[in-house]
Short mmCIF file of C-alpha atoms and ligand atoms in Angstrom, two decimals:
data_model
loop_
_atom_site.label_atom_id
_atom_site.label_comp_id
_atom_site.label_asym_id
_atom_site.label_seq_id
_atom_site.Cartn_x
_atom_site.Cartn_y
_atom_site.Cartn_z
CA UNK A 1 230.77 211.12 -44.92
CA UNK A 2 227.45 212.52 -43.97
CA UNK A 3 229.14 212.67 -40.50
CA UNK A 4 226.74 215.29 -39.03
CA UNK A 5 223.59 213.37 -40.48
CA UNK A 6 224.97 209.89 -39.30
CA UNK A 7 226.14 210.88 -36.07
CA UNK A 8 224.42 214.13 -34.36
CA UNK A 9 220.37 214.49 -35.25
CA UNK A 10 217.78 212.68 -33.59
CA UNK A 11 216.24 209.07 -34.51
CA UNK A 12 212.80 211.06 -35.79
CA UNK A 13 214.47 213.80 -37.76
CA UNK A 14 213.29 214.63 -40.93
CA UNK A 15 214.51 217.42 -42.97
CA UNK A 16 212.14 220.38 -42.78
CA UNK A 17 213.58 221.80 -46.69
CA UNK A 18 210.94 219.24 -49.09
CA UNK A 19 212.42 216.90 -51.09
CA UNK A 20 212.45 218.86 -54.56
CA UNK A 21 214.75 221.56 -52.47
CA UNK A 22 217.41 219.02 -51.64
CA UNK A 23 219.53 219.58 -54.49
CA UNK A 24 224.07 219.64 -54.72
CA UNK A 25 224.90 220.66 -57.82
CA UNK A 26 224.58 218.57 -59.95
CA UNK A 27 222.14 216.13 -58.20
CA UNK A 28 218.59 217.03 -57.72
CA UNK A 29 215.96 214.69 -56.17
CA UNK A 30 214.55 212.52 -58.71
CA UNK A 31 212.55 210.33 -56.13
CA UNK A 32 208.57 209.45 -56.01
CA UNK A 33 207.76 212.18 -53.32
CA UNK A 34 208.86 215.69 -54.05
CA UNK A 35 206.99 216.89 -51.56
CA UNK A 36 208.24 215.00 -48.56
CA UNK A 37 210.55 215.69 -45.97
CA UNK A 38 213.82 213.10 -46.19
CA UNK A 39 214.66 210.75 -43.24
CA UNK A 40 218.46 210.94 -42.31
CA UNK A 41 218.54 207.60 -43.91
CA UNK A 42 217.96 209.08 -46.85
CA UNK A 43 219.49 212.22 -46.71
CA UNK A 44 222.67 209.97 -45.63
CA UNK A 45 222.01 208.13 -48.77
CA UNK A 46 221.80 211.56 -50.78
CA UNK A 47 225.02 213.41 -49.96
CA UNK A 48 226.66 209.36 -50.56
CA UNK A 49 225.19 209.76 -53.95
CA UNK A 50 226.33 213.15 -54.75
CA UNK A 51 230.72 211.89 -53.69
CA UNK A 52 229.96 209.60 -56.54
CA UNK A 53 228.21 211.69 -58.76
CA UNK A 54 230.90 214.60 -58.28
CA UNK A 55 233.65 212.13 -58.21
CA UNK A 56 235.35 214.23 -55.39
CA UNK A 57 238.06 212.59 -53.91
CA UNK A 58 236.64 212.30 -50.80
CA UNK A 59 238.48 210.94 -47.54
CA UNK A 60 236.39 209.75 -44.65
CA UNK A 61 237.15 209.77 -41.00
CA UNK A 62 239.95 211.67 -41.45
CA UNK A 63 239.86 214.83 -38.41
CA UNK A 64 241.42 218.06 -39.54
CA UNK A 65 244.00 218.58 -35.99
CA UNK A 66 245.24 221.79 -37.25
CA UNK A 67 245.42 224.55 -39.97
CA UNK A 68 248.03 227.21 -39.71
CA UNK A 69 249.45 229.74 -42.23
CA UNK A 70 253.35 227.90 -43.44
CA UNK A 71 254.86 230.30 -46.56
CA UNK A 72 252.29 231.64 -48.27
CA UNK A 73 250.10 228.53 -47.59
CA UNK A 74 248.75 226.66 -45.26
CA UNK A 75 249.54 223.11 -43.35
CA UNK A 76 246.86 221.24 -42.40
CA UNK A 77 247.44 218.49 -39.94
CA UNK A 78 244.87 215.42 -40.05
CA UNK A 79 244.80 212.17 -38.46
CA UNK A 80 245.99 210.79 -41.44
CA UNK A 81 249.32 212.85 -42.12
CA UNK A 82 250.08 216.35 -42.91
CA UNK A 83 249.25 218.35 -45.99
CA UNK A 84 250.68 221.71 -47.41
CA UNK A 85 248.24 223.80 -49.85
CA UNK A 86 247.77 227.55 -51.13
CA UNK A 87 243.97 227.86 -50.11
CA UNK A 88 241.90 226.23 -47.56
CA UNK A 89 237.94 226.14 -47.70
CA UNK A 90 236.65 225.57 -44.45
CA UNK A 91 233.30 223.63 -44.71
CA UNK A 92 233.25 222.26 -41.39
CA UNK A 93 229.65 223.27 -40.71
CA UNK A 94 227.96 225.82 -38.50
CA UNK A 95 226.55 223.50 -35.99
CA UNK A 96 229.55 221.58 -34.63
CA UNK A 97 228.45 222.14 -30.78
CA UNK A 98 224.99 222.60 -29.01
CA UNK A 99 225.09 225.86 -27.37
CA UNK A 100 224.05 225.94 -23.91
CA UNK A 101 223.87 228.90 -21.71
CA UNK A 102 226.05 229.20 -18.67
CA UNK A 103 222.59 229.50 -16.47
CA UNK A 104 222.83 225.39 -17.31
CA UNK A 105 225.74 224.89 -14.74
CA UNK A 106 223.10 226.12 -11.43
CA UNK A 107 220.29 223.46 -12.47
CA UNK A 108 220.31 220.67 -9.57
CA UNK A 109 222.16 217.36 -10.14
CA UNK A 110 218.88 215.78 -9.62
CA UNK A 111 217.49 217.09 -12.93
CA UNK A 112 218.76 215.41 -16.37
CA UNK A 113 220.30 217.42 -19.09
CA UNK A 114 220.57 216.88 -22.87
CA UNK A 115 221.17 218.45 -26.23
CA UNK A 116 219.66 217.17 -29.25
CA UNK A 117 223.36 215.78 -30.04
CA UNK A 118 222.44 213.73 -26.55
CA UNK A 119 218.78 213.28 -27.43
CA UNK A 120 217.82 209.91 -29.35
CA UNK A 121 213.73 209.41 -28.58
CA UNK A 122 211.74 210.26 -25.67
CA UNK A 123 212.50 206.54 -23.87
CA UNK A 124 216.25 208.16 -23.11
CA UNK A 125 214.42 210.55 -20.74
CA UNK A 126 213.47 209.93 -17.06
CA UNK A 127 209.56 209.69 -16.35
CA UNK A 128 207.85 212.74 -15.38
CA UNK A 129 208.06 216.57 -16.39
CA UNK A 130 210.69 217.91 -18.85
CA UNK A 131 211.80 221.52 -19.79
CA UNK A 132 212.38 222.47 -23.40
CA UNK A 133 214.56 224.82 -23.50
CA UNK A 134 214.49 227.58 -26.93
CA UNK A 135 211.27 227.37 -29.50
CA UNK A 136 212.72 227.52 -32.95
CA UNK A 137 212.79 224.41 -35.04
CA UNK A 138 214.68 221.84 -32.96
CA UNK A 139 212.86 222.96 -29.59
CA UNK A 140 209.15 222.89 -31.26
CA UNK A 141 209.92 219.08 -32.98
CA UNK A 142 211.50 217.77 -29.39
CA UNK A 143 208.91 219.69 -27.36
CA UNK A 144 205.89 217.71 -29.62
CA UNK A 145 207.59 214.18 -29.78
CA UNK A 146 208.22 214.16 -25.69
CA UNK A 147 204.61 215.34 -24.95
CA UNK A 148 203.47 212.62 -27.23
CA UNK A 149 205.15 210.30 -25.43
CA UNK A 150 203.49 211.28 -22.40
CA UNK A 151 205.34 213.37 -20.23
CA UNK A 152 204.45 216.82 -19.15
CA UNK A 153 206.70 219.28 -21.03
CA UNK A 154 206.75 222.88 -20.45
CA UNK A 155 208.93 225.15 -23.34
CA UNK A 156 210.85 228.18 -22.91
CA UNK A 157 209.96 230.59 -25.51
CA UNK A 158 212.15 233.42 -26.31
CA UNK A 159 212.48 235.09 -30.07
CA UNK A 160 211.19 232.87 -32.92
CA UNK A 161 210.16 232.54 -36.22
CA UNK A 162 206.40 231.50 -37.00
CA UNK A 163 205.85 230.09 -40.08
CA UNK A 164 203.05 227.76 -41.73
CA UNK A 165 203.79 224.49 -43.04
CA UNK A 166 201.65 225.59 -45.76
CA UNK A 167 200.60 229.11 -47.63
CA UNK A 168 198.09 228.92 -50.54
CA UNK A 169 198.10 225.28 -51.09
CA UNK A 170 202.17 225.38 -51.58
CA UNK A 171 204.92 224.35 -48.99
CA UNK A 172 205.98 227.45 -47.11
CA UNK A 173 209.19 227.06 -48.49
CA UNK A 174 208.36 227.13 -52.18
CA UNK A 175 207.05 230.68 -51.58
CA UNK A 176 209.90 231.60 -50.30
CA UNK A 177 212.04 229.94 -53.10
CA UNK A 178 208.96 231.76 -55.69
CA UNK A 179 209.55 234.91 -54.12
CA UNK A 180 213.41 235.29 -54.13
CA UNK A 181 213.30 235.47 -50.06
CA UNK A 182 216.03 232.60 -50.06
CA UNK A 183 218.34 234.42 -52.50
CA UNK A 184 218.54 238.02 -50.80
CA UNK A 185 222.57 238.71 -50.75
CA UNK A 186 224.64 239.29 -47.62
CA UNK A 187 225.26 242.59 -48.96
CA UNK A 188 221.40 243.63 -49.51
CA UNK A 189 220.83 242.80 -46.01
CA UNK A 190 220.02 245.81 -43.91
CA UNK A 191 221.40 244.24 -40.74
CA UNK A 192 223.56 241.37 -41.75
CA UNK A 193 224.83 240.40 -37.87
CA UNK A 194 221.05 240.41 -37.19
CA UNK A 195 220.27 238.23 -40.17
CA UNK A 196 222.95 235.71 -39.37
CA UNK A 197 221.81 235.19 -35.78
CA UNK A 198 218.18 234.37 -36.77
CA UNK A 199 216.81 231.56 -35.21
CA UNK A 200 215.30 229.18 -37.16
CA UNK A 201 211.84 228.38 -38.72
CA UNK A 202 209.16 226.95 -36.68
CA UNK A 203 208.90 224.08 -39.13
CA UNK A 204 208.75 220.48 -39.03
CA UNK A 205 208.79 217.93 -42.32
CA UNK A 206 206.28 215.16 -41.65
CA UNK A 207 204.52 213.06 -44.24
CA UNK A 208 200.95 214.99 -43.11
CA UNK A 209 203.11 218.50 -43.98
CA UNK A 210 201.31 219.59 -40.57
CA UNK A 211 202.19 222.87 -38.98
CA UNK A 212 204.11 223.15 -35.59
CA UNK A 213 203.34 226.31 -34.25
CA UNK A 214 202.82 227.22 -30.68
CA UNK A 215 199.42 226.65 -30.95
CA UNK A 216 200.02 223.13 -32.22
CA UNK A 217 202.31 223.11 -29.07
CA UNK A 218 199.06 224.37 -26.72
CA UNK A 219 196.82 221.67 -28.70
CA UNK A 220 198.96 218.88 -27.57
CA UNK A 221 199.14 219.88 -24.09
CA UNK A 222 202.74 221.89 -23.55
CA UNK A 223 203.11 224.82 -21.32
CA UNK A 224 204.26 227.37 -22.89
CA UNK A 225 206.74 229.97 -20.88
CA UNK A 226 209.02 233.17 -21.55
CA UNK A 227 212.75 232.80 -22.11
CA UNK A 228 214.82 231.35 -19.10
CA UNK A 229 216.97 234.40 -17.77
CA UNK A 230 218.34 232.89 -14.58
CA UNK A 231 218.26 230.63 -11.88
CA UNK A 232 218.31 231.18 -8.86
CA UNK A 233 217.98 229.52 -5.48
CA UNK A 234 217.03 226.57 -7.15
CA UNK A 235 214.71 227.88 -9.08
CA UNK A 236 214.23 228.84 -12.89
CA UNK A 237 213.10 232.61 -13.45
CA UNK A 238 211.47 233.18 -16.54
CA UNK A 239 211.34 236.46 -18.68
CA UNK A 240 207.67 238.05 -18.44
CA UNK A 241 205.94 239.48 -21.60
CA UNK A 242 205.42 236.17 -23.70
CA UNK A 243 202.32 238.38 -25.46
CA UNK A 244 204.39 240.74 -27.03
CA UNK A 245 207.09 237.80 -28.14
CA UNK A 246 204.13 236.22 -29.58
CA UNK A 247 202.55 239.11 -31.51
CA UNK A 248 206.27 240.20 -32.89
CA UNK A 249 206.16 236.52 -33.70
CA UNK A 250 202.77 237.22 -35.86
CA UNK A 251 203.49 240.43 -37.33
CA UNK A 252 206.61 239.36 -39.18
CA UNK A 253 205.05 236.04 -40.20
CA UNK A 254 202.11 238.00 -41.65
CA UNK A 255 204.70 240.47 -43.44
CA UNK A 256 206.23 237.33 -45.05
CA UNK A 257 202.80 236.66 -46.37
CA UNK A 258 202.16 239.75 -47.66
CA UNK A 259 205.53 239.50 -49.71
CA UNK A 260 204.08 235.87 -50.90
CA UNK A 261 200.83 237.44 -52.17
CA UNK A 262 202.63 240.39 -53.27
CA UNK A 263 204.61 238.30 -55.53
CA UNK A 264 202.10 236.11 -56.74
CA UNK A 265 200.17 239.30 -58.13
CA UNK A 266 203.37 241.57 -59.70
CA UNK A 267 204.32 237.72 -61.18
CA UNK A 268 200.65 237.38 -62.71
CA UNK A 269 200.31 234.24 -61.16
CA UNK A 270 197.86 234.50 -58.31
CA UNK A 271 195.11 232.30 -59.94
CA UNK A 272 196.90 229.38 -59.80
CA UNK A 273 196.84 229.56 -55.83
CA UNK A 274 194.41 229.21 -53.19
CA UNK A 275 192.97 232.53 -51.92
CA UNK A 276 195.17 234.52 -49.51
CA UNK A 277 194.98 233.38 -46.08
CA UNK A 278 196.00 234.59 -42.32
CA UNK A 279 196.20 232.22 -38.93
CA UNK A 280 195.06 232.56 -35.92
CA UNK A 281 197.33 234.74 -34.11
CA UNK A 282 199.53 232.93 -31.32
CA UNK A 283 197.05 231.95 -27.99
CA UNK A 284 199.26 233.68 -24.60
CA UNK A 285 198.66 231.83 -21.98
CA UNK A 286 196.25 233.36 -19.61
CA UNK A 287 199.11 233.98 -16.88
CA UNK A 288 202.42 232.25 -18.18
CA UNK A 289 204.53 231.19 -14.95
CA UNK A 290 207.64 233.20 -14.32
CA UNK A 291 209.16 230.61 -12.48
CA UNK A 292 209.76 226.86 -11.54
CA UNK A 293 211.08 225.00 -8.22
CA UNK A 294 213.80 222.58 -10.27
CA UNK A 295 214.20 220.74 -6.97
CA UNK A 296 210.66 219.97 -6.76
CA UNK A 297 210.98 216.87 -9.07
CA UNK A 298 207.84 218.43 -11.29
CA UNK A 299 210.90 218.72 -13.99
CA UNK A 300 213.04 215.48 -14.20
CA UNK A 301 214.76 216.25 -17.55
CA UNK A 302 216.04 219.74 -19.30
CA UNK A 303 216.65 219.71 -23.24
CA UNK A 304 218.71 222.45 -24.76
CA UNK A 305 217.28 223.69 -28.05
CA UNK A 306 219.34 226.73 -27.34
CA UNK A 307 221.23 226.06 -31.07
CA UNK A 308 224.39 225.36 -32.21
CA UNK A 309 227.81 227.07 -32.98
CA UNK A 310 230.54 226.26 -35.03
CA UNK A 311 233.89 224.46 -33.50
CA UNK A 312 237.37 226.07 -34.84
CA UNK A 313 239.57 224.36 -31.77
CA UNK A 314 241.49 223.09 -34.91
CA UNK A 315 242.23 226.22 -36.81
CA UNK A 316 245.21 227.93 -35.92
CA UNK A 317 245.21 230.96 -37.58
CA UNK A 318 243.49 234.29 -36.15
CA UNK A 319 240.54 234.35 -37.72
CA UNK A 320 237.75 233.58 -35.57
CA UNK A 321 236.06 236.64 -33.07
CA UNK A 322 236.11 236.20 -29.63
CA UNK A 323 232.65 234.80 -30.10
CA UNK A 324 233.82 232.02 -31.80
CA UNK A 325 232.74 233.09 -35.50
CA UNK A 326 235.15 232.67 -38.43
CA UNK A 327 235.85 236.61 -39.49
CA UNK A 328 235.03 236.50 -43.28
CA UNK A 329 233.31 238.75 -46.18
CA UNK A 330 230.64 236.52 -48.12
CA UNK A 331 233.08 233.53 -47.49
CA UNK A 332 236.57 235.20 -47.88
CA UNK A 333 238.09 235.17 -44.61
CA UNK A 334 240.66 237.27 -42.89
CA UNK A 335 243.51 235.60 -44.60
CA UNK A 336 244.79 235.24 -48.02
CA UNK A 337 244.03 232.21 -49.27
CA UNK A 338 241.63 230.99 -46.67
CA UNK A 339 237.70 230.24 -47.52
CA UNK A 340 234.74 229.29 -46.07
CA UNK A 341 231.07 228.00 -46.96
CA UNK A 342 227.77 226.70 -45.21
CA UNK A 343 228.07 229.55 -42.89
CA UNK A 344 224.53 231.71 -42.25
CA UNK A 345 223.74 233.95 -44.82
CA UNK A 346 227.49 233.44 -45.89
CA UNK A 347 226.98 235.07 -49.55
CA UNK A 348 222.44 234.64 -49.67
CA UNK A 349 220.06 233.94 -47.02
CA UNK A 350 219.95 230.27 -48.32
CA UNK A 351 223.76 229.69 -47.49
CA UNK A 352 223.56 227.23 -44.60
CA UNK A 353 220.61 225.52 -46.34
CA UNK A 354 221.61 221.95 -49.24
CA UNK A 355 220.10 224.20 -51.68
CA UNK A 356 222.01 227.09 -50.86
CA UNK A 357 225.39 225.17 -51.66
CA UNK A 358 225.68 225.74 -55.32
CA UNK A 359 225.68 229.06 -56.06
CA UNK A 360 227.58 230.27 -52.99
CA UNK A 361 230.24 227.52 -53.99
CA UNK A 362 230.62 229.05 -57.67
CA UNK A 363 231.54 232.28 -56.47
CA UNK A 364 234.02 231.47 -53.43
CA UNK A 365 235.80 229.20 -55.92
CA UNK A 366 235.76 232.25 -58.65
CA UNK A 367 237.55 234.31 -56.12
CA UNK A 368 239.86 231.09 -54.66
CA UNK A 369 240.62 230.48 -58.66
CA UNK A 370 241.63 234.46 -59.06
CA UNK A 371 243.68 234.28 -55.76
CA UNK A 372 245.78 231.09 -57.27
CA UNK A 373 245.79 233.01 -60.55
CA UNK A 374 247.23 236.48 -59.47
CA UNK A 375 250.94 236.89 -59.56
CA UNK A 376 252.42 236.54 -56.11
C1 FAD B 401 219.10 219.82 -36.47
C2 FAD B 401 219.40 220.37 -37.82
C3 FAD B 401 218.46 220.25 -38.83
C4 FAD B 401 218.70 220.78 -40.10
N1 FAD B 401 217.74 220.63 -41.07
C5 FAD B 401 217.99 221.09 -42.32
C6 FAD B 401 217.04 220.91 -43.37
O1 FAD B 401 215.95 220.40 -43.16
N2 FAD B 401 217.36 221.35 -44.62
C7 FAD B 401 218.55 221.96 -44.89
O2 FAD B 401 218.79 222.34 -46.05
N3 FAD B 401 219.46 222.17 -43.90
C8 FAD B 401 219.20 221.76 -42.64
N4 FAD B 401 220.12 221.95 -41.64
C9 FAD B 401 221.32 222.69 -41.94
C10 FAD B 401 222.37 221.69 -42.39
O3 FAD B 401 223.29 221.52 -41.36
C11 FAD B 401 222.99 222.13 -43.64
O4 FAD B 401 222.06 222.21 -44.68
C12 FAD B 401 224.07 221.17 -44.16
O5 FAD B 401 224.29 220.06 -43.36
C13 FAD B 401 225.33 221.98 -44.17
O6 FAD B 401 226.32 221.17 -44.72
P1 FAD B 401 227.83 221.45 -44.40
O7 FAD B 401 228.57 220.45 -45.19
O8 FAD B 401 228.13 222.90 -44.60
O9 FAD B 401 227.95 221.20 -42.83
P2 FAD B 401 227.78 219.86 -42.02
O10 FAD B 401 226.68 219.01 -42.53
O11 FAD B 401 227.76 220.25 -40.57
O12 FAD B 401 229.13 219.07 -42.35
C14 FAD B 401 230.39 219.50 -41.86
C15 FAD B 401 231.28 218.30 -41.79
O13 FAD B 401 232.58 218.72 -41.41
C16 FAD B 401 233.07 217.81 -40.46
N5 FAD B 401 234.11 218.45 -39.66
C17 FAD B 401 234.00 219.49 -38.78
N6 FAD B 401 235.21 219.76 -38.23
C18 FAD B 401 236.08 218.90 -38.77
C19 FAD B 401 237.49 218.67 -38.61
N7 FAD B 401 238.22 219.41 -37.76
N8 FAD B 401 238.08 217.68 -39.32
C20 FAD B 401 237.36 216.92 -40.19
N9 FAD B 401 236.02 217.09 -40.38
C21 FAD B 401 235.40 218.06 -39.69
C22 FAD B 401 231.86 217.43 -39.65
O14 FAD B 401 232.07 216.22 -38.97
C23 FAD B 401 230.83 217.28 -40.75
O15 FAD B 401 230.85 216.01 -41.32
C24 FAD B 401 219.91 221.44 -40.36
C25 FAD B 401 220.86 221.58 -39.34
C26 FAD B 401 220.61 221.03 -38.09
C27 FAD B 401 221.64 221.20 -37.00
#
């Protein structure tokens, strides 16, 4: 239970949703600090609360082998025996696997490399320089705690979402929550593909509730370079233009906040904040580098903050692109019967968030509960 929690985040992890977002349905935080960002400790604890609270009958380390179509069901193979059923839900999560770019097979031997499923705490990591790879939430929390612990780290910055811990005196995400952002439907979405490959939020939960931009990145000392295209003779070639990543960066950050103080006027509630604010736009480096000798032994360790995919080497039934995404509309997939949750923006925007459970969950099961119904 909690396998993904237990077993595949870092030893410093917090949650970056606060703790009055964490809710299953049913269980909401009722805890001393609404406001702060859980430990995996405690979010561990959490989804062990909610099997007992939802007295689902759960089964733990039990691995799903197989799924194929038998009748006009399915038989699901486990580790534990076989079962037959009319509808499957897949819920096996949408970040089974780091993904990691081919260009990672052409770094040198002599130069460590690690996921965050690898990654623990900086002391894992040989002394000297090390290359964060991908700026979105995982790269930006790795990137701080490994300069902090001394070592030189230069980040690879590609397309990314800026966002301030906090807006107006309120958590980021409560504006977003205030605002509706978080419940926009798949099928409002003007580019849904788009919307489900968006990286995530430059955000980091910490009992201070500090930001972790890029400029918190420049403050503490990391090197900041463009997106790592290739490699090539031993060296890494990085993309050019890092301004105009950066200002994109700004301008849709600043459009959020706009739709924040929008909100707060049409709701007739804009008293009760601070005054509107905007940040300091994102500091370029005067002349990024474009490239890096890997053999040189400046870099002694690569991290891949690249993100994560889902795995389906289990499911046998053709339903997954040849990109490796499950083939479904707002959960229903490609085959009667078969059902899926906790995907991005899998029926709202919210859908691979804890919060973001419940209400996508009601209507899959009001369809899976029609499907058993209907005469076949
Ligand atoms: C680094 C990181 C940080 C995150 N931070 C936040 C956050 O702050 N707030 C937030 O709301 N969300 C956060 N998320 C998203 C988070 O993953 C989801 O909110 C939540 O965990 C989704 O739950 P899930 O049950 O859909 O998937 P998961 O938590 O991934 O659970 C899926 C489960 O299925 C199991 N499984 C997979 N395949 C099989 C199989 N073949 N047989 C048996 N079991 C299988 C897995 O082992 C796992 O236990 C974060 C994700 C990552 C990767």
């Amino acid at each position: 239970m909690a396998n993904s929690w237990r077993r595949e985040r870092w030893d410093s992890l917090r949650l970056l949703t606060p703790n009055w977002q964490s809710r299953l349905p049913g269980l909401s935080y009722d805890g001393a600090d609404p406001d702060g960002y859980m430990t995996m400790g405690e979010v561990t604890e959490f989804i062990e609360r909610f099997a007992k609270v939802s007295r689902a009958p759960v089964r733990t380390g039990v691995n799903v082998t197989s799924v194929r179509r038998a009748g006009d069901g399915y038989r699901v193979t486990t580790g534990d025996g076989e079962i037959a059923c009319q509808t499957v839900v897949i819920a096996s999560g949408a970040c089974n696997r780091p993904s990691v770019p081919p260009l990672s097979e052409r770094v040198p031997a002599s130069v460590a490399q690690l996921t965050p499923f690898d990654y623990r705490d900086p002391g894992q990591l040989p002394d000297g320089g090390v290359l964060v790879v991908g700026a979105s939430a995982t790269g930006v929390q790795l990137a701080a705690e490994i300069s902090r612990s001394g070592r030189p780290v230069t980040l690879c910055v590609g397309e990314h979402v800026r966002l301030p811990r906090l807006y107006r005196g309120r958590d980021v995400l409560w504006w977003m929550d205030a605002a509706g952002v978080w419940e926009q439907r798949y099928d409002e979405v003007d580019d849904l593909n788009r919307a489900r490959r968006l990286p995530s939020p430059q955000l980091v939960g910490t009992p201070e509730r500090a930001t972790l931009d890029l400029n918190a990145l420049t403050a503490l000392g990391v090197e900041l370079v463009g997106r790592w295209a290739m490699v090539r003779d031993g060296r890494a070639l990085f993309s050019g233009g890092l301004r105009n990543v950066f200002s994109l960066a700004d301008l849709k950050m600043n459009r959020l906040l706009d739709t924040f103080d929008e909100w707060a006027l049409t709701s007739g509630r804009d008293a009760e904040f601070d005054s509107p604010e905007r940040f300091a736009p994102t500091l370029a480096p005067d002349s990024a580098r474009l490239q890096l000798d890997l053999a040189s032994g400046e870099i002694r360790a690569v991290v891949w903050a690249t993100g994560f995919r889902p795995d389906y080497g289990w499911l046998d039934v053709p339903v997954v692109d040849e990109k490796g995404r499950l083939r479904h509309e707002g959960g229903v997939a490609d085959s009667p019967g078969l059902y899926a949750l906790g995907l991005p923006v899998l029926r709202r925007r919210k859908s691979t968030f804890i919060h973001g459970i419940e209400d996508d969950a009601r209507e899959v099961v009001e369809h899976l509960a029609g499907y058993l119904a209907a005469p076949r």
